[in-house]
PDB file of C-alpha atoms in Angstrom:
ATOM      1  CA  MET A   1      12.152 138.964  -7.467  1.00  0.00           C
ATOM      2  CA  TRP A   2      12.303 136.244 -10.174  1.00  0.00           C
ATOM      3  CA  LEU A   3      13.890 137.067 -13.542  1.00  0.00           C
ATOM      4  CA  ALA A   4      13.332 135.484 -16.951  1.00  0.00           C
ATOM      5  CA  ASN A   5      16.876 134.212 -17.205  1.00  0.00           C
ATOM      6  CA  ASP A   6      16.355 132.219 -13.962  1.00  0.00           C
ATOM      7  CA  PHE A   7      13.679 130.152 -15.748  1.00  0.00           C
ATOM      8  CA  SER A   8      15.930 129.686 -18.755  1.00  0.00           C
ATOM      9  CA  ASP A   9      18.768 128.464 -16.535  1.00  0.00           C
ATOM     10  CA  GLY A  10      16.409 125.964 -14.873  1.00  0.00           C
ATOM     11  CA  ASP A  11      15.212 124.628 -18.225  1.00  0.00           C
ATOM     12  CA  ALA A  12      18.798 124.191 -19.346  1.00  0.00           C
ATOM     13  CA  LYS A  13      19.648 122.190 -16.260  1.00  0.00           C
ATOM     14  CA  LEU A  14      16.581 119.975 -16.754  1.00  0.00           C
ATOM     15  CA  GLU A  15      17.601 119.314 -20.358  1.00  0.00           C
ATOM     16  CA  GLN A  16      21.115 118.379 -19.219  1.00  0.00           C
ATOM     17  CA  LEU A  17      19.720 115.941 -16.610  1.00  0.00           C
ATOM     18  CA  ALA A  18      17.363 114.422 -19.160  1.00  0.00           C
ATOM     19  CA  ALA A  19      20.238 113.939 -21.591  1.00  0.00           C
ATOM     20  CA  LYS A  20      22.336 112.201 -18.937  1.00  0.00           C
ATOM     21  CA  PHE A  21      19.415 109.945 -17.957  1.00  0.00           C
ATOM     22  CA  LYS A  22      18.843 108.963 -21.590  1.00  0.00           C
ATOM     23  CA  VAL A  23      22.486 108.111 -22.104  1.00  0.00           C
ATOM     24  CA  SER A  24      22.751 106.002 -18.921  1.00  0.00           C
ATOM     25  CA  VAL A  25      19.565 103.986 -19.528  1.00  0.00           C
ATOM     26  CA  GLY A  26      19.697 103.716 -23.279  1.00  0.00           C
ATOM     27  CA  THR A  27      16.915 102.773 -25.676  1.00  0.00           C
ATOM     28  CA  ASP A  28      15.096  99.437 -25.916  1.00  0.00           C
ATOM     29  CA  GLU A  29      16.906  98.640 -29.152  1.00  0.00           C
ATOM     30  CA  GLU A  30      20.303  99.203 -27.547  1.00  0.00           C
ATOM     31  CA  SER A  31      19.272  96.987 -24.629  1.00  0.00           C
ATOM     32  CA  ASP A  32      18.201  94.181 -26.969  1.00  0.00           C
ATOM     33  CA  VAL A  33      21.475  94.293 -28.826  1.00  0.00           C
ATOM     34  CA  THR A  34      23.413  94.079 -25.572  1.00  0.00           C
ATOM     35  CA  GLN A  35      21.423  91.004 -24.403  1.00  0.00           C
ATOM     36  CA  GLU A  36      21.950  89.361 -27.786  1.00  0.00           C
ATOM     37  CA  ASP A  37      25.676  89.966 -27.541  1.00  0.00           C
ATOM     38  CA  GLU A  38      25.676  88.385 -24.096  1.00  0.00           C
ATOM     39  CA  ARG A  39      23.914  85.270 -25.420  1.00  0.00           C
ATOM     40  CA  ASP A  40      26.419  84.963 -28.254  1.00  0.00           C
ATOM     41  CA  GLY A  41      29.373  85.368 -25.905  1.00  0.00           C
ATOM     42  CA  PRO A  42      31.891  82.669 -24.969  1.00  0.00           C
ATOM     43  CA  TYR A  43      30.567  79.423 -23.444  1.00  0.00           C
ATOM     44  CA  PHE A  44      32.264  77.953 -20.390  1.00  0.00           C
ATOM     45  CA  GLU A  45      31.998  74.263 -19.484  1.00  0.00           C
ATOM     46  CA  PRO A  46      30.782  73.600 -15.911  1.00  0.00           C
ATOM     47  CA  VAL A  47      33.534  72.663 -13.476  1.00  0.00           C
ATOM     48  CA  VAL A  48      31.560  69.625 -12.272  1.00  0.00           C
ATOM     49  CA  PRO A  49      29.533  67.843 -15.000  1.00  0.00           C
ATOM     50  CA  LEU A  50      25.950  67.151 -13.982  1.00  0.00           C
ATOM     51  CA  PRO A  51      24.784  63.527 -14.177  1.00  0.00           C
ATOM     52  CA  ASP A  52      22.027  62.470 -16.542  1.00  0.00           C
ATOM     53  CA  LEU A  53      18.510  62.320 -15.204  1.00  0.00           C
ATOM     54  CA  VAL A  54      17.714  58.871 -13.840  1.00  0.00           C
ATOM     55  CA  GLU A  55      14.161  57.573 -13.544  1.00  0.00           C
ATOM     56  CA  VAL A  56      13.632  56.290 -10.012  1.00  0.00           C
ATOM     57  CA  THR A  57      11.229  53.389  -9.472  1.00  0.00           C
ATOM     58  CA  SER A  58       9.868  52.117  -6.172  1.00  0.00           C
ATOM     59  CA  GLY A  59       8.985  48.596  -7.274  1.00  0.00           C
ATOM     60  CA  GLU A  60       5.330  49.310  -6.536  1.00  0.00           C
ATOM     61  CA  GLU A  61       4.342  50.427 -10.045  1.00  0.00           C
ATOM     62  CA  ASN A  62       2.535  47.163 -10.893  1.00  0.00           C
ATOM     63  CA  GLU A  63       0.644  46.938  -7.608  1.00  0.00           C
ATOM     64  CA  GLN A  64      -2.745  48.124  -6.399  1.00  0.00           C
ATOM     65  CA  VAL A  65      -2.888  49.995  -3.089  1.00  0.00           C
ATOM     66  CA  VAL A  66      -5.380  48.139  -0.879  1.00  0.00           C
ATOM     67  CA  PHE A  67      -4.526  50.126   2.245  1.00  0.00           C
ATOM     68  CA  SER A  68      -2.158  53.004   3.057  1.00  0.00           C
ATOM     69  CA  HIS A  69      -1.848  55.143   6.173  1.00  0.00           C
ATOM     70  CA  ARG A  70       0.715  56.539   8.568  1.00  0.00           C
ATOM     71  CA  ALA A  71       1.648  54.315  11.495  1.00  0.00           C
ATOM     72  CA  LYS A  72       4.476  53.231  13.794  1.00  0.00           C
ATOM     73  CA  LEU A  73       6.092  49.828  13.316  1.00  0.00           C
ATOM     74  CA  TYR A  74       7.756  47.715  16.028  1.00  0.00           C
ATOM     75  CA  ARG A  75       9.922  44.585  15.986  1.00  0.00           C
ATOM     76  CA  TYR A  76      10.245  42.176  18.882  1.00  0.00           C
ATOM     77  CA  ASP A  77      13.841  41.688  20.004  1.00  0.00           C
ATOM     78  CA  LYS A  78      14.110  38.203  21.476  1.00  0.00           C
ATOM     79  CA  ASP A  79      17.565  38.799  22.954  1.00  0.00           C
ATOM     80  CA  ALA A  80      16.482  41.964  24.778  1.00  0.00           C
ATOM     81  CA  ASN A  81      12.994  40.549  25.417  1.00  0.00           C
ATOM     82  CA  GLN A  82      11.314  43.808  24.428  1.00  0.00           C
ATOM     83  CA  TRP A  83       9.653  45.663  21.560  1.00  0.00           C
ATOM     84  CA  LYS A  84      11.849  48.065  19.579  1.00  0.00           C
ATOM     85  CA  GLU A  85      10.660  50.772  17.219  1.00  0.00           C
ATOM     86  CA  ARG A  86      11.486  49.989  13.608  1.00  0.00           C
ATOM     87  CA  GLY A  87      10.147  53.086  11.872  1.00  0.00           C
ATOM     88  CA  ILE A  88       7.411  55.649  11.301  1.00  0.00           C
ATOM     89  CA  GLY A  89       5.793  56.096   7.909  1.00  0.00           C
ATOM     90  CA  ASP A  90       2.998  54.928   5.619  1.00  0.00           C
ATOM     91  CA  ILE A  91       2.265  51.222   5.957  1.00  0.00           C
ATOM     92  CA  LYS A  92       0.743  49.786   2.789  1.00  0.00           C
ATOM     93  CA  ILE A  93      -1.034  46.634   1.714  1.00  0.00           C
ATOM     94  CA  LEU A  94      -0.298  46.107  -1.991  1.00  0.00           C
ATOM     95  CA  GLN A  95      -1.679  43.546  -4.436  1.00  0.00           C
ATOM     96  CA  ASN A  96       0.132  42.666  -7.639  1.00  0.00           C
ATOM     97  CA  TYR A  97      -2.041  43.110 -10.726  1.00  0.00           C
ATOM     98  CA  ASP A  98      -0.597  40.051 -12.480  1.00  0.00           C
ATOM     99  CA  THR A  99       0.163  37.458  -9.797  1.00  0.00           C
ATOM    100  CA  LYS A 100      -2.508  38.643  -7.301  1.00  0.00           C
ATOM    101  CA  GLN A 101       0.071  38.215  -4.530  1.00  0.00           C
ATOM    102  CA  VAL A 102      -0.358  40.591  -1.579  1.00  0.00           C
ATOM    103  CA  ARG A 103       2.371  42.102   0.560  1.00  0.00           C
ATOM    104  CA  VAL A 104       2.900  44.581   3.394  1.00  0.00           C
ATOM    105  CA  VAL A 105       5.332  47.396   2.619  1.00  0.00           C
ATOM    106  CA  MET A 106       6.449  50.238   4.866  1.00  0.00           C
ATOM    107  CA  ARG A 107       9.157  52.876   4.381  1.00  0.00           C
ATOM    108  CA  ARG A 108      10.576  55.229   6.968  1.00  0.00           C
ATOM    109  CA  ASP A 109       9.701  58.902   6.580  1.00  0.00           C
ATOM    110  CA  GLN A 110      12.172  61.114   4.677  1.00  0.00           C
ATOM    111  CA  VAL A 111      14.861  58.460   4.145  1.00  0.00           C
ATOM    112  CA  LEU A 112      12.294  56.058   2.554  1.00  0.00           C
ATOM    113  CA  LYS A 113      14.235  53.031   3.785  1.00  0.00           C
ATOM    114  CA  LEU A 114      12.252  49.807   3.962  1.00  0.00           C
ATOM    115  CA  CYS A 115      11.274  48.716   7.454  1.00  0.00           C
ATOM    116  CA  ALA A 116       8.669  46.116   6.413  1.00  0.00           C
ATOM    117  CA  ASN A 117       8.417  44.041   3.253  1.00  0.00           C
ATOM    118  CA  HIS A 118       6.719  40.654   3.386  1.00  0.00           C
ATOM    119  CA  ARG A 119       3.912  38.706   1.755  1.00  0.00           C
ATOM    120  CA  ILE A 120       0.546  38.106   3.363  1.00  0.00           C
ATOM    121  CA  THR A 121      -0.340  34.411   3.534  1.00  0.00           C
ATOM    122  CA  PRO A 122      -3.625  32.722   4.530  1.00  0.00           C
ATOM    123  CA  ASN A 123      -2.067  31.052   7.582  1.00  0.00           C
ATOM    124  CA  MET A 124      -0.909  34.283   9.251  1.00  0.00           C
ATOM    125  CA  ASN A 125      -2.498  35.138  12.580  1.00  0.00           C
ATOM    126  CA  ILE A 126      -3.008  38.848  13.225  1.00  0.00           C
ATOM    127  CA  GLN A 127      -4.154  39.704  16.758  1.00  0.00           C
ATOM    128  CA  GLN A 128      -4.343  42.619  19.137  1.00  0.00           C
ATOM    129  CA  MET A 129      -1.167  43.586  20.935  1.00  0.00           C
ATOM    130  CA  LYS A 130      -1.390  42.891  24.665  1.00  0.00           C
ATOM    131  CA  GLY A 131      -1.452  46.014  26.797  1.00  0.00           C
ATOM    132  CA  ALA A 132      -1.667  48.366  23.799  1.00  0.00           C
ATOM    133  CA  GLU A 133      -4.663  49.855  22.061  1.00  0.00           C
ATOM    134  CA  ARG A 134      -4.872  50.471  18.320  1.00  0.00           C
ATOM    135  CA  ALA A 135      -2.061  47.958  17.715  1.00  0.00           C
ATOM    136  CA  TRP A 136      -1.831  44.565  15.975  1.00  0.00           C
ATOM    137  CA  VAL A 137       0.778  41.810  16.130  1.00  0.00           C
ATOM    138  CA  TRP A 138       1.684  39.130  13.573  1.00  0.00           C
ATOM    139  CA  SER A 139       4.704  37.090  12.495  1.00  0.00           C
ATOM    140  CA  ALA A 140       6.136  37.008   8.982  1.00  0.00           C
ATOM    141  CA  CYS A 141       9.195  36.175   6.905  1.00  0.00           C
ATOM    142  CA  ASP A 142      10.384  39.714   6.249  1.00  0.00           C
ATOM    143  CA  PHE A 143      12.723  40.965   3.492  1.00  0.00           C
ATOM    144  CA  ALA A 144      13.060  44.620   4.555  1.00  0.00           C
ATOM    145  CA  GLU A 145      16.806  44.294   5.223  1.00  0.00           C
ATOM    146  CA  GLY A 146      17.534  42.598   1.893  1.00  0.00           C
ATOM    147  CA  GLU A 147      17.586  39.041   3.216  1.00  0.00           C
ATOM    148  CA  ARG A 148      14.891  36.756   4.531  1.00  0.00           C
ATOM    149  CA  LYS A 149      14.196  36.991   8.249  1.00  0.00           C
ATOM    150  CA  MET A 150      12.484  33.835   9.500  1.00  0.00           C
ATOM    151  CA  GLU A 151       9.350  34.349  11.598  1.00  0.00           C
ATOM    152  CA  LEU A 152       9.985  37.958  12.553  1.00  0.00           C
ATOM    153  CA  LEU A 153       7.442  39.224  15.075  1.00  0.00           C
ATOM    154  CA  LEU A 154       6.060  42.615  14.004  1.00  0.00           C
ATOM    155  CA  ALA A 155       3.577  45.064  15.514  1.00  0.00           C
ATOM    156  CA  VAL A 156       1.949  48.177  14.078  1.00  0.00           C
ATOM    157  CA  ARG A 157       0.182  50.957  15.963  1.00  0.00           C
ATOM    158  CA  PHE A 158      -2.176  53.555  14.470  1.00  0.00           C
ATOM    159  CA  LYS A 159      -3.345  56.944  15.670  1.00  0.00           C
ATOM    160  CA  THR A 160      -7.013  55.951  15.924  1.00  0.00           C
ATOM    161  CA  GLN A 161      -8.908  52.732  16.557  1.00  0.00           C
ATOM    162  CA  GLU A 162     -10.812  53.222  13.298  1.00  0.00           C
ATOM    163  CA  LEU A 163      -7.585  53.114  11.278  1.00  0.00           C
ATOM    164  CA  ALA A 164      -6.401  50.078  13.214  1.00  0.00           C
ATOM    165  CA  ASP A 165      -9.674  48.248  12.548  1.00  0.00           C
ATOM    166  CA  THR A 166      -9.545  49.127   8.841  1.00  0.00           C
ATOM    167  CA  PHE A 167      -6.006  47.756   8.535  1.00  0.00           C
ATOM    168  CA  LYS A 168      -6.950  44.481  10.197  1.00  0.00           C
ATOM    169  CA  LYS A 169     -10.068  44.191   8.042  1.00  0.00           C
ATOM    170  CA  LYS A 170      -8.115  44.682   4.801  1.00  0.00           C
ATOM    171  CA  PHE A 171      -5.395  42.305   6.017  1.00  0.00           C
ATOM    172  CA  GLU A 172      -7.913  39.525   6.663  1.00  0.00           C
ATOM    173  CA  GLU A 173      -9.825  40.212   3.447  1.00  0.00           C
ATOM    174  CA  CYS A 174      -6.618  39.657   1.496  1.00  0.00           C
ATOM    175  CA  GLN A 175      -6.024  36.428   3.402  1.00  0.00           C
ATOM    176  CA  LEU A 176      -9.512  35.212   2.452  1.00  0.00           C
ATOM    177  CA  ILE A 177      -8.948  36.034  -1.229  1.00  0.00           C
ATOM    178  CA  LEU A 178      -5.613  34.211  -1.212  1.00  0.00           C
ATOM    179  CA  SER A 179      -7.189  31.212   0.497  1.00  0.00           C
ATOM    180  CA  GLU A 180      -9.899  31.018  -2.158  1.00  0.00           C
ATOM    181  CA  GLU A 181      -7.239  31.300  -4.861  1.00  0.00           C
ATOM    182  CA  GLN A 182      -5.341  28.362  -3.384  1.00  0.00           C
ATOM    183  CA  LYS A 183      -8.506  26.276  -3.151  1.00  0.00           C
ATOM    184  CA  GLY A 184      -9.186  27.028  -6.797  1.00  0.00           C
ATOM    185  CA  HIS A 185      -5.730  25.808  -7.819  1.00  0.00           C
ATOM    186  CA  VAL A 186      -6.145  22.606  -5.790  1.00  0.00           C
ATOM    187  CA  SER A 187      -9.563  21.951  -7.323  1.00  0.00           C
ATOM    188  CA  PHE A 188      -8.136  22.521 -10.791  1.00  0.00           C
ATOM    189  CA  ALA A 189      -5.348  19.990 -10.147  1.00  0.00           C
ATOM    190  CA  GLU A 190      -7.761  17.426  -8.689  1.00  0.00           C
ATOM    191  CA  LYS A 191      -9.965  17.780 -11.740  1.00  0.00           C
ATOM    192  CA  PHE A 192      -7.204  16.380 -13.949  1.00  0.00           C
ATOM    193  CA  SER A 193      -5.914  13.823 -11.438  1.00  0.00           C
ATOM    194  CA  LYS A 194      -7.891  10.710 -12.351  1.00  0.00           C
ATOM    195  CA  GLU A 195      -7.344   6.998 -11.945  1.00  0.00           C
ATOM    196  CA  THR A 196      -6.957   6.729 -15.703  1.00  0.00           C
ATOM    197  CA  ASN A 197      -3.876   8.954 -15.726  1.00  0.00           C
ATOM    198  CA  PRO A 198      -0.754   7.296 -17.210  1.00  0.00           C
ATOM    199  CA  VAL A 199       1.491   5.291 -14.916  1.00  0.00           C
ATOM    200  CA  VAL A 200       5.197   4.781 -15.635  1.00  0.00           C
ATOM    201  CA  TYR A 201       6.976   1.629 -14.419  1.00  0.00           C
ATOM    202  CA  LEU A 202      10.758   1.490 -14.316  1.00  0.00           C
ATOM    203  CA  ASP A 203      12.736  -1.658 -13.506  1.00  0.00           C
ATOM    204  CA  VAL A 204      16.231  -0.963 -12.178  1.00  0.00           C
ATOM    205  CA  SER A 205      19.025  -3.559 -12.341  1.00  0.00           C
ATOM    206  CA  ALA A 206      22.830  -3.739 -12.108  1.00  0.00           C
ATOM    207  CA  ASP A 207      25.024  -6.494 -13.499  1.00  0.00           C
ATOM    208  CA  ASP A 208      21.876  -8.375 -14.542  1.00  0.00           C
ATOM    209  CA  GLU A 209      20.709  -8.370 -10.925  1.00  0.00           C
ATOM    210  CA  PRO A 210      17.325  -6.690 -10.315  1.00  0.00           C
ATOM    211  CA  LEU A 211      17.438  -3.863  -7.745  1.00  0.00           C
ATOM    212  CA  GLY A 212      13.812  -2.857  -7.664  1.00  0.00           C
ATOM    213  CA  LYS A 213      10.906  -1.276  -9.464  1.00  0.00           C
ATOM    214  CA  TYR A 214       9.880   2.435  -9.483  1.00  0.00           C
ATOM    215  CA  ILE A 215       6.372   3.602 -10.249  1.00  0.00           C
ATOM    216  CA  TRP A 216       5.370   7.157 -11.233  1.00  0.00           C
ATOM    217  CA  LYS A 217       1.759   8.266 -11.603  1.00  0.00           C
ATOM    218  CA  LEU A 218       1.423  11.163 -14.034  1.00  0.00           C
TER     219      LEU A 218
END
């Protein structure tokens, strides 16, 4: 049988628990003051100072992307008489906005190290790689390793024939544009190279003895 004092004892215990809970949690104002004190506390210098942020540039900021897609690049090793893989990544054809020069650039995945970096010239010959589909071969003076490599034989292979065909098409289109540019410069020079241009004659002598005559056409 329940008695009235049993309810009173229960209420008292609930009040005690509520009081303890209030003290342990605290009010919002007390919490704010504590966080403010923490912000105004002592400041400790980091053990290792962090370097300043450095803006990283790729050298491609002033170039238009003519072509870009993932591929595998090979280099022909003459000493071993075999093709060796040079890297996997996005191979790009880039054209400079100012000079209109075009180059092939490729960086290895993750490490972003250059594995191809050379200009496209009108006299390059790009052709299908023998015994391999979706692959093209050409020779170039490459600068990927920081110094000029004379007539390095390169090959690139794509995942699909469509990508391979697109690369070759863009490569040859750039060659055609460069060829037209060169013809334009030659025509411009020929326009101002006339028979009426000044001619400079220079007589050379030593000890009053004539040694010959030099002629320069300007």
